[in-house]
Coordinates of C-alpha atoms in Angstrom, one line a residue:
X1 CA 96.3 103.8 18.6
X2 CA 94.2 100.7 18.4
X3 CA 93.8 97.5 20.5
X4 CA 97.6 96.2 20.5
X5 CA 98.7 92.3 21.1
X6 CA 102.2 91.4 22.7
X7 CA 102.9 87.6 22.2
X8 CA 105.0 85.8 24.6
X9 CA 106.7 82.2 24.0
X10 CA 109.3 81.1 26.5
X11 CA 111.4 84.2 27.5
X12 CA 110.7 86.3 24.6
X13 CA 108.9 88.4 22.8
X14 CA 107.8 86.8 19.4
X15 CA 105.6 89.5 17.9
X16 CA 103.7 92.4 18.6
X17 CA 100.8 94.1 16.6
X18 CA 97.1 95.1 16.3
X19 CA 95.3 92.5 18.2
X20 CA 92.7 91.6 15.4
X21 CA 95.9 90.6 13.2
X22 CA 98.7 89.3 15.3
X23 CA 98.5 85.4 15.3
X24 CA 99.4 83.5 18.3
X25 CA 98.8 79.4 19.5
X26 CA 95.3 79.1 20.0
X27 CA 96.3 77.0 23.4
X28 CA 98.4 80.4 24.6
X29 CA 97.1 82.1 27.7
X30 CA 95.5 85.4 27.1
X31 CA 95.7 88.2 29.1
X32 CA 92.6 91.0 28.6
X33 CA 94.6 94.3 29.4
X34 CA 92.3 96.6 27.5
X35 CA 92.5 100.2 29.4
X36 CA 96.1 99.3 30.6
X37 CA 99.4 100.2 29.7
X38 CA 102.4 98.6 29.5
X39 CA 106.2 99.6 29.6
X40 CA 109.5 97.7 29.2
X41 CA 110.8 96.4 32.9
X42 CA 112.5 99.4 34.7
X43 CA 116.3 99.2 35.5
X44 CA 117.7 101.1 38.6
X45 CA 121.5 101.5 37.8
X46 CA 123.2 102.4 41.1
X47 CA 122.1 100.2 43.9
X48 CA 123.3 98.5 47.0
X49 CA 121.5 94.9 47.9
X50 CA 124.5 92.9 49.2
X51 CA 126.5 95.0 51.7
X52 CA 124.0 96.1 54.3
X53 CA 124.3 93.0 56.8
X54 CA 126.9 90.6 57.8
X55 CA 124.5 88.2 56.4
X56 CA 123.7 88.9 52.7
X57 CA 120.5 86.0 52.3
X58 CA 117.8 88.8 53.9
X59 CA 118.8 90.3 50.9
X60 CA 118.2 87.7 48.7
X61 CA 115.0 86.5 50.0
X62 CA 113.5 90.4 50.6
X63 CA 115.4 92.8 48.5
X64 CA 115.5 91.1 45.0
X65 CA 111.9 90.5 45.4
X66 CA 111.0 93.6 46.1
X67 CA 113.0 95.5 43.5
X68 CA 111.1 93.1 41.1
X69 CA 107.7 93.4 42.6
X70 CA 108.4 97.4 42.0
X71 CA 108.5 96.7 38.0
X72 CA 112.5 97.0 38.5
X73 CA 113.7 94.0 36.2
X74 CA 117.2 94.9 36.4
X75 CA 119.8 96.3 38.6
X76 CA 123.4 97.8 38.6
X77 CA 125.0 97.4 41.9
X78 CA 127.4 99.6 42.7
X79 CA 129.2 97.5 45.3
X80 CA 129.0 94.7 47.6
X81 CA 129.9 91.0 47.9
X82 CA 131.0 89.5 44.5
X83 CA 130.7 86.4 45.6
X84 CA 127.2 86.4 46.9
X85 CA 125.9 88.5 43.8
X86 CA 127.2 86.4 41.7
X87 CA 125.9 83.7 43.2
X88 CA 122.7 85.6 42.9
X89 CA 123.2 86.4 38.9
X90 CA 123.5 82.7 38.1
X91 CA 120.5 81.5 40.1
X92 CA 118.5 84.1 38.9
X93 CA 119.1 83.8 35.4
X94 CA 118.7 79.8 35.8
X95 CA 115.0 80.6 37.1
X96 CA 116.3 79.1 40.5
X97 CA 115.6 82.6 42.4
X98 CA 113.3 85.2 42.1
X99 CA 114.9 88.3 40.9
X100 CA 116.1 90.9 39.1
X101 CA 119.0 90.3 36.1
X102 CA 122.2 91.7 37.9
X103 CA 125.3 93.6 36.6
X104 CA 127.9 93.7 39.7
X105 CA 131.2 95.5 40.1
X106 CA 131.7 93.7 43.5
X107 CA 133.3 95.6 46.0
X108 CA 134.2 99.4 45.3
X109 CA 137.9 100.5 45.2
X110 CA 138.9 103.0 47.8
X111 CA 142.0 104.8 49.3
X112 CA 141.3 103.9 52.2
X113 CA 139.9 101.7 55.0
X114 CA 139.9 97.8 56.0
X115 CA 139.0 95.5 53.0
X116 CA 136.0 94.2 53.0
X117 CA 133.6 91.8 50.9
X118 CA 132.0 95.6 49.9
X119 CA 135.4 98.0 49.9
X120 CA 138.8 97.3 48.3
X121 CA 141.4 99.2 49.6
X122 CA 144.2 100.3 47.4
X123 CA 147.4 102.2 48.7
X124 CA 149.4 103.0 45.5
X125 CA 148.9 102.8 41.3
X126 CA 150.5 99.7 41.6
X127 CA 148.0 98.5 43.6
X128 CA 145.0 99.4 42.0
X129 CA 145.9 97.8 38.5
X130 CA 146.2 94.6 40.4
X131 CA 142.9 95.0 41.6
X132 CA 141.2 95.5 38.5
X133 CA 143.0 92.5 37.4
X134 CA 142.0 90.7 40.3
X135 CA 138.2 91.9 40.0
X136 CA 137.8 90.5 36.4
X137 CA 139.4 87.6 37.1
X138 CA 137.0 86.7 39.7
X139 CA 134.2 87.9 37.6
X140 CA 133.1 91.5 38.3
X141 CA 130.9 93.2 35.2
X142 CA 132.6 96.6 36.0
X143 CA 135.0 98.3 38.2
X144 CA 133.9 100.8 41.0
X145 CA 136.0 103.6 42.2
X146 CA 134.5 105.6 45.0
X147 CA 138.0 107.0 46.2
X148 CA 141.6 107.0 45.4
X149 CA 145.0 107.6 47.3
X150 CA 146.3 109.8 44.2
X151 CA 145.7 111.0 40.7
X152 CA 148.1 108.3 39.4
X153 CA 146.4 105.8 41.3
X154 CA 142.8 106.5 39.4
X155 CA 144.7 107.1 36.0
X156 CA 146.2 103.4 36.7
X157 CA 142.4 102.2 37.4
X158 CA 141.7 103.9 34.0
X159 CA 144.5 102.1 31.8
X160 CA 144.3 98.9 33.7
X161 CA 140.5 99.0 32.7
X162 CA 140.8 99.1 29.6
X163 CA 144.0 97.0 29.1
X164 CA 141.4 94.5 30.5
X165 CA 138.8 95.1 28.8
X166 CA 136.5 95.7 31.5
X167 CA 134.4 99.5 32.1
X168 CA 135.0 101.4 35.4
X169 CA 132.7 103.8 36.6
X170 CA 132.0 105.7 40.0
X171 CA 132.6 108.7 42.0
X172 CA 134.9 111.1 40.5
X173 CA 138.1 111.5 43.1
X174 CA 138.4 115.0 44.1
X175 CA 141.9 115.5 42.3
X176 CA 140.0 114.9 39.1
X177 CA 137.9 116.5 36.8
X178 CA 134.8 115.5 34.9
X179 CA 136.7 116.3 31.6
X180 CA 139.9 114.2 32.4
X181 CA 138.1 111.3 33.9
X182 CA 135.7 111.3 30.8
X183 CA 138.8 111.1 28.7
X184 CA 140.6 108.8 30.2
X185 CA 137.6 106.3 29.9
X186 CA 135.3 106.3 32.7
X187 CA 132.1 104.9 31.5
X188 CA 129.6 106.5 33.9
X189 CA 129.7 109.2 36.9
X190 CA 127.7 108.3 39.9
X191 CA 126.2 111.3 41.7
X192 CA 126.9 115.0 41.4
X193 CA 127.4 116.3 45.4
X194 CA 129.4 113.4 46.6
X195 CA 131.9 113.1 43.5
X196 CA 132.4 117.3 43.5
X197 CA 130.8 117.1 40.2
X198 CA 130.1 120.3 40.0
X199 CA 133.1 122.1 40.7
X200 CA 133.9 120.8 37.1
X201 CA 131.2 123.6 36.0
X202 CA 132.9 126.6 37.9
X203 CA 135.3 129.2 36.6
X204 CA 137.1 128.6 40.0
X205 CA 137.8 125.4 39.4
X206 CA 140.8 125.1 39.8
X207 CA 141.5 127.3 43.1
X208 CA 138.2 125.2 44.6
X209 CA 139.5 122.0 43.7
X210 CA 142.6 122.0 45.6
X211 CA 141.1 123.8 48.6
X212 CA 138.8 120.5 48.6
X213 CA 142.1 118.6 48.4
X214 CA 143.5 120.0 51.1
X215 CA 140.4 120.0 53.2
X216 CA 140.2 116.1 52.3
X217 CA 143.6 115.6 53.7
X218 CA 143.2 117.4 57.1
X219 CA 139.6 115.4 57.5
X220 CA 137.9 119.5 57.4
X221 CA 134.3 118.0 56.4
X222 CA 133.2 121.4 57.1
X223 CA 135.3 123.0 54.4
X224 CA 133.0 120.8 51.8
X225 CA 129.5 122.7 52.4
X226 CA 131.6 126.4 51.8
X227 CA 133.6 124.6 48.9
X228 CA 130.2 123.1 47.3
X229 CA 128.4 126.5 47.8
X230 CA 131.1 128.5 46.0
X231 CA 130.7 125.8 43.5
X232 CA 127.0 126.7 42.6
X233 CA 127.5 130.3 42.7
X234 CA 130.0 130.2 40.0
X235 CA 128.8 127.7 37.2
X236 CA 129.8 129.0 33.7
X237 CA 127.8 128.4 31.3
X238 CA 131.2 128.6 28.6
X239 CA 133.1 125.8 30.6
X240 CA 129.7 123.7 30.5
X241 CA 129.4 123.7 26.7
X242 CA 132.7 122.6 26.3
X243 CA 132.3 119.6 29.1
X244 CA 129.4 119.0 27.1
X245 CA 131.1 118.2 24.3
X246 CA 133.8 116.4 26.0
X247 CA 131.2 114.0 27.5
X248 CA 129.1 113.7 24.6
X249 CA 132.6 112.7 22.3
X250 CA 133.8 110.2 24.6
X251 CA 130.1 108.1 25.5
X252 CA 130.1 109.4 29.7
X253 CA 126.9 109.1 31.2
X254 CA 126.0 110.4 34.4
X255 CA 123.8 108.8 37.5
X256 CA 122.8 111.9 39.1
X257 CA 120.6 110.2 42.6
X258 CA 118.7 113.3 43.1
X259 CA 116.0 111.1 45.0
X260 CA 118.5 109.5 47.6
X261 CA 119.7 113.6 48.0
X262 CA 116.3 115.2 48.9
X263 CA 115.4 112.5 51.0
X264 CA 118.7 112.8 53.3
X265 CA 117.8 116.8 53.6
X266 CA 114.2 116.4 55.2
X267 CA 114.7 113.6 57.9
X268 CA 111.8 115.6 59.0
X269 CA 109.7 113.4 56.9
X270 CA 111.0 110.4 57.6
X271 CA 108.5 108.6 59.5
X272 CA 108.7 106.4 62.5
X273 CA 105.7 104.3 61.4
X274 CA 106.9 104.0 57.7
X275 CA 105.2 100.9 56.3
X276 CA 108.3 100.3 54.0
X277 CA 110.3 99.8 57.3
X278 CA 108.7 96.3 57.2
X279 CA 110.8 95.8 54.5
X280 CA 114.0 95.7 56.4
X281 CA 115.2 94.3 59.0
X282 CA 114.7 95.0 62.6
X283 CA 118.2 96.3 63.6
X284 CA 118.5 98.3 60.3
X285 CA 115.0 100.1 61.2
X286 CA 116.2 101.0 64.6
X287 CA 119.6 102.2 63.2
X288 CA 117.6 104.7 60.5
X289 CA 114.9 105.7 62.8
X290 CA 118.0 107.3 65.2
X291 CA 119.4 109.0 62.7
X292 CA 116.4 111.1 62.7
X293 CA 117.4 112.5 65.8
X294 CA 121.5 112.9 64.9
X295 CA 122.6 116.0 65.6
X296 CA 124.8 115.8 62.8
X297 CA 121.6 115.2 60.2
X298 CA 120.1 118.2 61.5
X299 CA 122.8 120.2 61.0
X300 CA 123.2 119.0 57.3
X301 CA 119.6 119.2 56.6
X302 CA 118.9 122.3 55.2
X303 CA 122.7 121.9 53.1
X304 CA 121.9 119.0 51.5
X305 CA 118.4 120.5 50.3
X306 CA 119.9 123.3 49.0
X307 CA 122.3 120.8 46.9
X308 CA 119.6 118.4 45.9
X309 CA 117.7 121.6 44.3
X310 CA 120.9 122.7 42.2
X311 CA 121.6 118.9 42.0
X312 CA 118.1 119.0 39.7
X313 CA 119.2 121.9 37.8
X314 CA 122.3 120.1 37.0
X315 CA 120.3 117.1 35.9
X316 CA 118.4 119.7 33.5
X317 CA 121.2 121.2 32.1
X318 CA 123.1 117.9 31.2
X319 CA 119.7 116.6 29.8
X320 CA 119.1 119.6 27.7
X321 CA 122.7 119.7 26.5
X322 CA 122.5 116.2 25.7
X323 CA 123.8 114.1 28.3
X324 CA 122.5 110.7 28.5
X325 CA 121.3 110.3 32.4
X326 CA 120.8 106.7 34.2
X327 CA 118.5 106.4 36.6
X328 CA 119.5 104.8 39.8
X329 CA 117.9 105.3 43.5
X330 CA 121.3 104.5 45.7
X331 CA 119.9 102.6 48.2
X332 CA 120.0 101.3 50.5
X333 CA 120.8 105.1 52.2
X334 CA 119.0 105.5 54.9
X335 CA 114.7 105.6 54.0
X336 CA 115.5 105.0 50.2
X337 CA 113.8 102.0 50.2
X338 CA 114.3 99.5 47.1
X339 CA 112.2 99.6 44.9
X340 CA 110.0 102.7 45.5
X341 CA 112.4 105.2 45.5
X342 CA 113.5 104.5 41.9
X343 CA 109.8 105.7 41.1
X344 CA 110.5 108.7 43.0
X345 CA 113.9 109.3 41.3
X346 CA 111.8 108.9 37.9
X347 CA 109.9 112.0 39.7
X348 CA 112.9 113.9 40.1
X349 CA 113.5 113.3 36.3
X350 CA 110.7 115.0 35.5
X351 CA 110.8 117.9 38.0
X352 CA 114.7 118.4 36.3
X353 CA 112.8 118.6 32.7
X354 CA 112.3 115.5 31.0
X355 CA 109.6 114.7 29.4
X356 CA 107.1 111.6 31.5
X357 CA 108.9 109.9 28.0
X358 CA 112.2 110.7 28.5
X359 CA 112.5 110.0 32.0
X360 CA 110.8 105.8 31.4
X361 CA 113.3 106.1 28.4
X362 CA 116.1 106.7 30.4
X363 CA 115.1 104.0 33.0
X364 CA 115.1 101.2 30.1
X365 CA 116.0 101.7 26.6
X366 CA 119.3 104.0 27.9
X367 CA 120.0 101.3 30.4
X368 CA 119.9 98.8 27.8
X369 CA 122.3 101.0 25.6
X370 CA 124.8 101.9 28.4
X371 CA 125.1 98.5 29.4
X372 CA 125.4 97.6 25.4
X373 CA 122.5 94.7 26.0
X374 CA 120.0 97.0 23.9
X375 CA 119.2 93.6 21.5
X376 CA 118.0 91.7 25.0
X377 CA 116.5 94.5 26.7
X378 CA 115.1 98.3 27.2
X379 CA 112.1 97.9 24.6
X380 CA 109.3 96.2 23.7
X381 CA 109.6 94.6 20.8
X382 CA 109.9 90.9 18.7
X383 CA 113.1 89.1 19.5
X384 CA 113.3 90.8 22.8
X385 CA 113.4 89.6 26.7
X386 CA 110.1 89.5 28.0
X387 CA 110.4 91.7 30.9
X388 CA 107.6 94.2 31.0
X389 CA 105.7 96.3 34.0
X390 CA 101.6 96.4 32.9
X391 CA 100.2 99.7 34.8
X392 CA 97.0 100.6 35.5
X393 CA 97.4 104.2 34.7
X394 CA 99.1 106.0 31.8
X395 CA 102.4 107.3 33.4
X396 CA 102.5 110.1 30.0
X397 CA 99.9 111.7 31.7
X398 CA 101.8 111.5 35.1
X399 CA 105.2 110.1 36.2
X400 CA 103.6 108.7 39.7
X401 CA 101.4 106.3 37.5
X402 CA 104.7 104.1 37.0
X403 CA 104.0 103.1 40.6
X404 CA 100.3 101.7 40.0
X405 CA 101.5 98.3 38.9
X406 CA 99.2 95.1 37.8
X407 CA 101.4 92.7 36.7
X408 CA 105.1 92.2 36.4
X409 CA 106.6 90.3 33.6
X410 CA 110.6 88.6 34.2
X411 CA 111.5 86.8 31.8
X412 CA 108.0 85.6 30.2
X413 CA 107.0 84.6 34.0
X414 CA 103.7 86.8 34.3
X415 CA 103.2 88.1 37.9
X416 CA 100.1 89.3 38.3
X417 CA 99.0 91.2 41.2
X418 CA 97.5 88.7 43.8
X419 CA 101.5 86.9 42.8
X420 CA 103.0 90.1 43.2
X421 CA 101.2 91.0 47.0
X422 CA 102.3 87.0 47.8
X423 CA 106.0 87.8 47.4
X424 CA 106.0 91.1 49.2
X425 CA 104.4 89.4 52.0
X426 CA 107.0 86.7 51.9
X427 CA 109.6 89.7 51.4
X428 CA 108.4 91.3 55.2
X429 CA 108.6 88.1 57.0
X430 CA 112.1 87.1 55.6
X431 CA 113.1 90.5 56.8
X432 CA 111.1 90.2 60.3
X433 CA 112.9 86.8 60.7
X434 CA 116.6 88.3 60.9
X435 CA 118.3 88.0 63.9
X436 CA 119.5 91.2 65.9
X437 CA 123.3 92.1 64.7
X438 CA 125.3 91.0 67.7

């Protein structure tokens, strides 16, 4: 392929072509990017920027900046203070703060716990309709279920949704199935290890799920790594084709957060020294760099790697039987850092069996196409939102080149790299400047 020109007026693309053909203003600045290459702005679908502190504006001025400094034009977080992120949204899209563009569910509904600015607690079906109504009226994208008290508490969620008009999405409750929540309308399922995803693969289904139930109930966390392992031992491949089908019919995507996975089983490789520690803030640091040392961790470790290995399989499998996959890096978990760890859940994409392609695919164009924004976003082409990552290396040739970023484009602003260093220096010191959580 020849010399190719991108023209930029405002906040969008106006045409793109060979670059001895493609007219532009003769007054427009021009950026000489022979030998680079340049991708669509990245999208991490299941993070968490505005629940981590009792005081959300580190956030603001350190993790929005560094998302977008990563190439990550756009984020999907899965729960955390409405107010504050949509505060966020509307001075980001007003070019008042530097950021990513937003999609929010606001806090996550649960079936238990104290309600907070990032948890909901509902008690009953009754319950959790009024809190999808309340959620859309104060201007949530989605809804979020990470738990529910009952079956006929998430089936409420379900028909209240979409009496609404509003998508829910989230972890799959462990009295449900992939297949029933897939029918009954949920529009994406976030992880495969903490929603029991994969017990909806076994031919012992059905006697696993209800010793899970019951090992819920009585608080036997223990129970979970048997239940899990019997889990993987018993996938059939019969009961996946016809999930496959189920999901494929009804437009279910999955989130699978491999990344967040394998990095909670080696806390052996978490290091104390970790330069992206800078990035958050000092009482955070000190609460991740214990956990090194928790007893409990250890004793998980080598668990959760088994899981995060035959959570990549799963990925495969889905991919292969044509399941459309978001990416999304979950953090802030502990040591998956914003930003980078998105590239390294692009990695896991790969490792799973997508194509270098597939996997930047997934991270834009089927973001743009979940979220049903595909004519503002996800490619680059005329008519289009501006947002692009320039790279210095071709990342067909290797996933990790996604990471060598020159410039960032949001929204027709062009961040080169000297810009792009300036605002993850800013990023450190907003973060060094918090004060110690009392």
């Amino acid at each position: 392929m020849g010399r190719v020109a991108v023209v930029i007026v405002g906040s969008r693309i106006t045409a793109i072509g060979p670059a001895g053909r493609t007219k532009f203003d003769k007054s427009a600045r021009v950026i000489d990017a022979r030998g680079k290459f340049l991708i669509p702005g990245l999208w991490d679908m299941h993070v968490h920027v505005a629940g981590v502190s009792a005081d959300p504006s580190w956030s603001k001025d350190t993790l929005l900046p560094l998302l977008l400094a990563n190439g990550i034009t756009g984020v999907r977080d899965m729960g955390g203070d409405l107010d504050v992120l949509l505060s966020w949204k509307r001075d980001i899209e007003s070019g008042k703060l530097l950021g990513p563009h937003i999609v929010a569910s606001g806090p996550w509904l649960a079936g238990r716990g104290k309600k907070t600015p990032e948890q909901y607690p509902v008690a009953n079906a009754e319950e959790a309709r009024a809190a999808v109504r309340d959620l859309k009226q104060r201007g949530a994208d989605f809804i979020k279920v990470i738990s529910m008290p009952s079956r006929e508490a998430f089936f409420a969620v379900a028909e209240e949704a979409k009496k609404q008009n509003i998508t829910f999405a989230g972890h799959l409750p462990f009295e449900v199935g992939a297949a029933e929540a897939s029918d009954a309308g949920m529009r994406s399922i976030e992880h495969f290890l903490y929603s029991g995803f994969a017990l909806s693969f076994s031919s012992r289904e059905e006697e696993l799920r209800k010793r899970l139930v019951e090992a819920e109930r009585t608080g036997d966390s223990a129970a979970w790594e048997t239940i899990a392992h019997e889990a993987d031992l018993t996938y059939s491949t019969e009961k996946a084709a016809i999930l496959f089908q189920t999901l494929k019919k009804n437009g279910t995507w999955i989130t699978p957060t491999i990344a967040a996975l394998d990095i909670a089983s080696h806390p052996e490789a978490w290091k104390l020294d970790d330069p992206n520690l800078d990035f958050v803030p000092g009482s955070l640091a000190t609460e991740w760099r214990s956990s090194i040392n928790n007893d409990r961790m250890k004793k998980h470790a080598a668990w959760l790697g088994r899981q995060a290995v035959n959570d990549g399989k799963l990925a495969g499998e889905l991919h292969r039987g044509g399941i459309p996959l978001l990416v999304g890096s979950d953090s802030l978990d502990p040591f998956v850092f914003p930003g980078g760890s998105l590239h390294r859940e692009l990695a896991e994409f790969v490792q799973a069996g997508f194509t270098p392609m597939e996997a930047i695919q997934a991270a834009t164009r089927g973001a743009a196409q979940f979220l049903g924004r595909e004519k503002e976003f996800g490619t680059a082409e005329s008519g289009k939102t501006a947002d692009l990552v320039l790279l210095d290396a071709n990342p067909l040739e290797n996933i990790a080149n996604t990471r060598k970023i020159l410039a960032v484009i949001r929204n027709g602003n062009y961040l080169d790299r000297a810009a792009l260093d300036s605002i993850l220096a800013k990023a450190k010191t907003a973060a060094a400047a918090v004060p110690p959580e009392k």
